[in-house]
C-alpha cells in the first residue's frame, strides 16, 4: 500500500464540512502554574482553513455557509475528526458543530 502525503492545500471539505486549524492549548493556569500535557484542556478554538460548498437542501439548492476561510471559531468540545498534517493539528467539523465566530 502506497503512502499518501497530504497537505492543507490538498484537503477540500465536502458538503457543510469545515477544516479548522486548532489553536494551542494553554500551558499555564491564570495563577501561573505550568500544566503537563495530560492535564491540559482540549482546545475548542481554531481558525477556518477550508470550507465546503454548503449543504444541499431538499430542493437541490446549496445552502450558503455561515463561516469563511480565516474566521476564528469556537466549536463543540468533542466534535469532529482530528487530523494531523505536517505536524499541525486540525479538526474536520460539520457546520452544526460551530458554536460561534470569535471576533
PDB file of C-alpha atoms in Angstrom:
ATOM      1  CA  UNK A   1       0.000   0.000   0.000  1.00  0.00           C
ATOM      2  CA  UNK A   2       1.455   3.376  -1.028  1.00  0.00           C
ATOM      3  CA  UNK A   3       1.776   6.188   1.485  1.00  0.00           C
ATOM      4  CA  UNK A   4      -0.180   9.342   0.705  1.00  0.00           C
ATOM      5  CA  UNK A   5       1.175  12.685   1.799  1.00  0.00           C
ATOM      6  CA  UNK A   6      -1.482  15.299   2.394  1.00  0.00           C
ATOM      7  CA  UNK A   7      -1.098  18.998   2.892  1.00  0.00           C
ATOM      8  CA  UNK A   8      -3.635  21.575   3.978  1.00  0.00           C
ATOM      9  CA  UNK A   9      -3.926  22.919   0.438  1.00  0.00           C
ATOM     10  CA  UNK A  10      -4.929  19.496  -0.942  1.00  0.00           C
ATOM     11  CA  UNK A  11      -7.771  18.906   1.537  1.00  0.00           C
ATOM     12  CA  UNK A  12     -11.165  20.176   0.330  1.00  0.00           C
ATOM     13  CA  UNK A  13     -14.138  19.578   2.646  1.00  0.00           C
ATOM     14  CA  UNK A  14     -17.380  18.304   1.151  1.00  0.00           C
ATOM     15  CA  UNK A  15     -20.936  19.470   1.849  1.00  0.00           C
ATOM     16  CA  UNK A  16     -21.264  21.511   5.040  1.00  0.00           C
ATOM     17  CA  UNK A  17     -17.888  20.453   6.437  1.00  0.00           C
ATOM     18  CA  UNK A  18     -15.243  22.868   7.706  1.00  0.00           C
ATOM     19  CA  UNK A  19     -11.491  22.288   8.146  1.00  0.00           C
ATOM     20  CA  UNK A  20     -10.167  24.106  11.247  1.00  0.00           C
ATOM     21  CA  UNK A  21      -6.575  24.578  12.447  1.00  0.00           C
ATOM     22  CA  UNK A  22      -6.641  24.001  16.204  1.00  0.00           C
ATOM     23  CA  UNK A  23      -5.261  26.774  18.439  1.00  0.00           C
ATOM     24  CA  UNK A  24      -2.631  25.870  21.009  1.00  0.00           C
ATOM     25  CA  UNK A  25      -3.941  24.915  24.449  1.00  0.00           C
ATOM     26  CA  UNK A  26      -2.936  26.956  27.464  1.00  0.00           C
ATOM     27  CA  UNK A  27       0.324  25.816  29.070  1.00  0.00           C
ATOM     28  CA  UNK A  28      -0.210  27.759  32.291  1.00  0.00           C
ATOM     29  CA  UNK A  29      -3.175  28.482  34.532  1.00  0.00           C
ATOM     30  CA  UNK A  30      -4.258  32.047  35.347  1.00  0.00           C
ATOM     31  CA  UNK A  31      -2.234  31.720  38.565  1.00  0.00           C
ATOM     32  CA  UNK A  32       0.932  30.818  36.633  1.00  0.00           C
ATOM     33  CA  UNK A  33       1.015  27.059  37.333  1.00  0.00           C
ATOM     34  CA  UNK A  34       2.623  25.086  34.479  1.00  0.00           C
ATOM     35  CA  UNK A  35       0.288  22.339  33.186  1.00  0.00           C
ATOM     36  CA  UNK A  36       1.599  18.974  31.902  1.00  0.00           C
ATOM     37  CA  UNK A  37       0.284  17.741  28.529  1.00  0.00           C
ATOM     38  CA  UNK A  38      -2.142  15.251  30.078  1.00  0.00           C
ATOM     39  CA  UNK A  39      -3.769  17.921  32.304  1.00  0.00           C
ATOM     40  CA  UNK A  40      -4.470  20.455  29.541  1.00  0.00           C
ATOM     41  CA  UNK A  41      -7.972  21.101  28.310  1.00  0.00           C
ATOM     42  CA  UNK A  42      -8.744  20.122  24.738  1.00  0.00           C
ATOM     43  CA  UNK A  43      -8.821  23.385  22.726  1.00  0.00           C
ATOM     44  CA  UNK A  44     -12.177  24.485  21.339  1.00  0.00           C
ATOM     45  CA  UNK A  45     -11.000  27.460  19.289  1.00  0.00           C
ATOM     46  CA  UNK A  46      -9.392  27.423  15.875  1.00  0.00           C
ATOM     47  CA  UNK A  47      -9.011  29.162  12.542  1.00  0.00           C
ATOM     48  CA  UNK A  48     -11.004  28.054   9.500  1.00  0.00           C
ATOM     49  CA  UNK A  49      -8.598  26.936   6.750  1.00  0.00           C
ATOM     50  CA  UNK A  50     -11.063  25.413   4.252  1.00  0.00           C
ATOM     51  CA  UNK A  51     -14.849  25.419   3.788  1.00  0.00           C
ATOM     52  CA  UNK A  52     -17.065  23.058   1.810  1.00  0.00           C
ATOM     53  CA  UNK A  53     -19.585  24.288  -0.774  1.00  0.00           C
ATOM     54  CA  UNK A  54     -22.550  24.064   1.645  1.00  0.00           C
ATOM     55  CA  UNK A  55     -25.321  21.638   2.468  1.00  0.00           C
ATOM     56  CA  UNK A  56     -27.721  20.518  -0.238  1.00  0.00           C
ATOM     57  CA  UNK A  57     -31.338  21.324   0.607  1.00  0.00           C
ATOM     58  CA  UNK A  58     -34.236  19.042  -0.291  1.00  0.00           C
ATOM     59  CA  UNK A  59     -34.971  21.077  -3.427  1.00  0.00           C
ATOM     60  CA  UNK A  60     -31.371  20.579  -4.655  1.00  0.00           C
ATOM     61  CA  UNK A  61     -30.013  24.048  -3.902  1.00  0.00           C
ATOM     62  CA  UNK A  62     -26.864  24.794  -1.887  1.00  0.00           C
ATOM     63  CA  UNK A  63     -27.320  26.471   1.479  1.00  0.00           C
ATOM     64  CA  UNK A  64     -24.541  29.066   1.869  1.00  0.00           C
ATOM     65  CA  UNK A  65     -22.030  28.585   4.691  1.00  0.00           C
ATOM     66  CA  UNK A  66     -22.043  30.990   7.662  1.00  0.00           C
ATOM     67  CA  UNK A  67     -18.244  30.875   8.083  1.00  0.00           C
ATOM     68  CA  UNK A  68     -15.424  31.641   5.675  1.00  0.00           C
ATOM     69  CA  UNK A  69     -11.692  30.936   5.487  1.00  0.00           C
ATOM     70  CA  UNK A  70      -9.800  32.996   8.059  1.00  0.00           C
ATOM     71  CA  UNK A  71     -12.626  33.148  10.645  1.00  0.00           C
ATOM     72  CA  UNK A  72     -11.740  32.215  14.231  1.00  0.00           C
ATOM     73  CA  UNK A  73     -14.407  29.862  15.542  1.00  0.00           C
ATOM     74  CA  UNK A  74     -15.494  28.247  18.797  1.00  0.00           C
ATOM     75  CA  UNK A  75     -16.636  24.654  18.312  1.00  0.00           C
ATOM     76  CA  UNK A  76     -18.115  21.851  20.432  1.00  0.00           C
ATOM     77  CA  UNK A  77     -15.594  20.141  22.703  1.00  0.00           C
ATOM     78  CA  UNK A  78     -15.792  16.597  21.311  1.00  0.00           C
ATOM     79  CA  UNK A  79     -16.975  17.425  17.788  1.00  0.00           C
ATOM     80  CA  UNK A  80     -15.357  16.479  14.513  1.00  0.00           C
ATOM     81  CA  UNK A  81     -12.496  14.288  13.414  1.00  0.00           C
ATOM     82  CA  UNK A  82      -8.963  15.147  14.498  1.00  0.00           C
ATOM     83  CA  UNK A  83      -6.325  15.153  11.746  1.00  0.00           C
ATOM     84  CA  UNK A  84      -2.577  15.841  11.933  1.00  0.00           C
ATOM     85  CA  UNK A  85      -0.976  17.313   8.792  1.00  0.00           C
ATOM     86  CA  UNK A  86       2.652  18.465   8.595  1.00  0.00           C
ATOM     87  CA  UNK A  87       2.945  18.431  12.396  1.00  0.00           C
ATOM     88  CA  UNK A  88      -0.090  20.702  12.883  1.00  0.00           C
ATOM     89  CA  UNK A  89      -3.412  19.697  14.492  1.00  0.00           C
ATOM     90  CA  UNK A  90      -6.644  20.165  12.534  1.00  0.00           C
ATOM     91  CA  UNK A  91     -10.283  19.232  13.066  1.00  0.00           C
ATOM     92  CA  UNK A  92     -12.799  18.411  10.328  1.00  0.00           C
ATOM     93  CA  UNK A  93     -16.205  19.621  11.562  1.00  0.00           C
ATOM     94  CA  UNK A  94     -19.749  19.831  10.348  1.00  0.00           C
ATOM     95  CA  UNK A  95     -21.148  23.377  10.274  1.00  0.00           C
ATOM     96  CA  UNK A  96     -23.651  22.490  13.012  1.00  0.00           C
ATOM     97  CA  UNK A  97     -20.711  21.873  15.407  1.00  0.00           C
ATOM     98  CA  UNK A  98     -19.594  25.525  15.146  1.00  0.00           C
ATOM     99  CA  UNK A  99     -20.927  27.419  18.159  1.00  0.00           C
ATOM    100  CA  UNK A 100     -19.705  30.950  17.404  1.00  0.00           C
ATOM    101  CA  UNK A 101     -17.388  33.114  15.343  1.00  0.00           C
ATOM    102  CA  UNK A 102     -14.849  34.719  17.683  1.00  0.00           C
ATOM    103  CA  UNK A 103     -14.155  38.407  16.999  1.00  0.00           C
TER     104      UNK A 103
END
